Amino acid sequence: MLVQVDHLMPHGFLFIFLFSSIISTNIIHACNQTESSSLLSFILSLSSPPLNWTSLDCCHWEGISCNHDGWVTDVDLPSKGLKGGNFPLSLGNLTHLRYLNLSHNSLYGSLDQSAFFLSLNNLEILDLSYNLLSGELPDSLPSRNMIQMVDLSSNHFYGVIPSSFFQEARNLTSFSVSNNTFSGQCLQLQVFHAGYNNLSGLLPEDIYNATTLEQIALPANSLYGAISDRIVNLTILTILDLNSNGFSGLLPANIGKLSNLKLMLLYANKLEGLLPSSLMNCTKLIELSLRFNNFEGDISAINFSRFSQLSKLDLMNNNFTGMLPTSLYSCKSLKAIRLSINHLKGQIQPEILSPKYLSFLSLGFNSLTNVTGAMKILMRCESLVFLSLTSSFVGEDMPSDEGIVEFDGFQKLRLLDLSHCEFSGQIPVWLSKLKKLESLNLFHNRITGSIPSWLGTLPRLLYLDLSFNQISGEFPKELCRLPMLASEQTAAQLDRGYLELPIFTSIPLILAKDTNYNFLSYAHALQYNYLSHLAPSIFLYNNSISGSIPTEIGRLQLLHVLYLGVNNFSGSIPDQISNLKNLEILDVSVNHLSGKLPASLASLNFLKSFNVSYNNLEGPIPRSTQLQSFNASVFEGNPKLCGAPLPNECRSINGVGGDNKNHQDEDQNGHQIPWMQRRLRS
């Protein structure tokens, strides 16, 4: 093409044409003249060694960077020997400035020049550390919505830092004012929020001098070290939120001096030791959350009656010992109690009925006794929405006596978890009265008998886990009528189901249900405060359920997870299963299923996990983007299956290949017969 053009126009014209085309695609405008003048005005106002600013284009000057439109974005001049006073207003003309670093120079004067700060609407990084700047700080930060890092350390600033200085600074992740000469109250901050960033290191010592602080919230960072005893200087602090960091060591012995605390959120750290007795002086506490730490000691030694305003208590996953503390029940405002995964003993006492608004109760993984007595009491908790007793009362009988059956309790209960308790007996009939129950978890017990048909009548049930039991009988067709799994109109009427404390979940694979329960993984699991996040699911894995998979299962069009593996199901996989258009996980492995895989399985576009291994299935694997994307292991143990992703191809018949397999091409053991051997047999 270039040769043809060359014959039609002069060489010089071609060069200009090509050159101008290249330039037009990579235009970088020269420095804006006004900004060039502002920079020169700035440097001329200072006494400094020469800088390499000889180019006509300021975008090429030392320490200066521009965007493609020629606007100055970066001024990076640390350690350049800059000397001068009256911080230059001319820099305020750089309206596109994002990065300003003048650290380690000898600049002096005051920053209290609002015109300079107010014009820098795009500034993200400001580093003026190690200079000779003095005076009081201005009323506000530049570019409040953009600023991310401010370093004013090692100067001669004095006075106070007004609380308005941080107002609306939503993206501020680092603020350093160490090594200055602030007088009186070092900081006038009332609120310090910098959560969900990448802050690391120790808490700065300056923070313990900010005696006007009312709130410290630094959650989900990488802060570490001990919480200093000096924190008790912050006597008007109402919120202390340091959750999800790496803090370690003991709580300060005098933590009770923070008597105005309303929220103490220290969960997901590495704190240890006994809770200080002075903690009981924090009588205004509304929420105390210490889950996922290593605290220890006899929990009954804590006089919870001092916390008359306590609404939420979360001590999950620590090393507390002793009996369930009855003093806790005198906290009449309690809405949520979680003491699970500790080493507590005892029985649930009738006094637990005292907090009339208790809606969330989790006592799992402790050594509690008398589950029948516990149920008779808890059924009278009129506000209870969430109840988890997993891996407690281990080895007892499933509570099912007449006193429970006759009482209409749990009228607001939406989630019931009695998993991993090794309860003996059958699924109790009193569960049929829980008309608001959305989630029933009886995983890993010793339940016998069949699945009762009345389970299918529970109007709100959308999550059912009966895995790892000894259940027999057939899959009841009534279970295929669950309104929340079959009717979009019914499901749409359900409210989100707010929970007072977050619950934790991960991808609901059976392999993740480790019977050893590695609780360290809980800290990294998904957490949510709404029951609406529960994936509509039926888990019947690892039982002795027999018979066929009912064709009525196609009615459960809202189902996301179906686990029927490791049972005694027989017959074919019903074609109606392809009606489950929302299905993400399907497991029917290790059964006695036979026949072909329904071709309609190819229409299940949302499948993330699929397993039909170790059955008696035969024929070609339906072709689809989803099914062929799975590992061949999910089809293994079916010697008569063929086609991708299995290595054995489907043999052709009458010259037609692929899905028209001659099922007589196998011997009695299901092994494929080579073509020559087949000809000899015929």
Coordinates of C-alpha atoms in Angstrom, one line a residue, residues 459-464 479-488 490-491 535-538 553-561 580 582:
P459 CA -44.5 -21.2 54.3
R460 CA -41.1 -19.5 54.7
L461 CA -38.6 -22.3 54.6
L462 CA -35.9 -21.7 52.0
Y463 CA -32.8 -23.3 53.5
L464 CA -32.8 -26.9 54.7
L479 CA -40.9 -30.9 49.8
C480 CA -41.2 -29.8 46.2
R481 CA -44.0 -27.5 47.1
L482 CA -42.1 -25.2 49.4
P483 CA -43.6 -21.8 48.6
M484 CA -40.3 -19.9 49.1
L485 CA -38.6 -22.1 46.5
A486 CA -41.4 -22.5 44.1
S487 CA -43.2 -19.1 43.9
E488 CA -41.5 -15.9 43.0
T490 CA -44.2 -15.5 47.7
A491 CA -40.5 -15.0 47.8
A535 CA -28.9 -19.0 49.2
P536 CA -32.1 -21.1 48.7
S537 CA -30.8 -24.6 49.4
I538 CA -31.6 -28.2 50.1
I553 CA -38.4 -31.3 41.8
G554 CA -38.7 -29.1 38.7
R555 CA -41.2 -26.9 40.7
L556 CA -38.4 -25.5 42.9
Q557 CA -37.4 -22.9 40.3
L558 CA -35.9 -20.6 42.9
L559 CA -33.5 -23.2 44.3
H560 CA -29.8 -22.3 44.1
V561 CA -28.2 -25.4 45.8
L580 CA -34.1 -25.1 38.1
N582 CA -31.2 -20.5 39.2

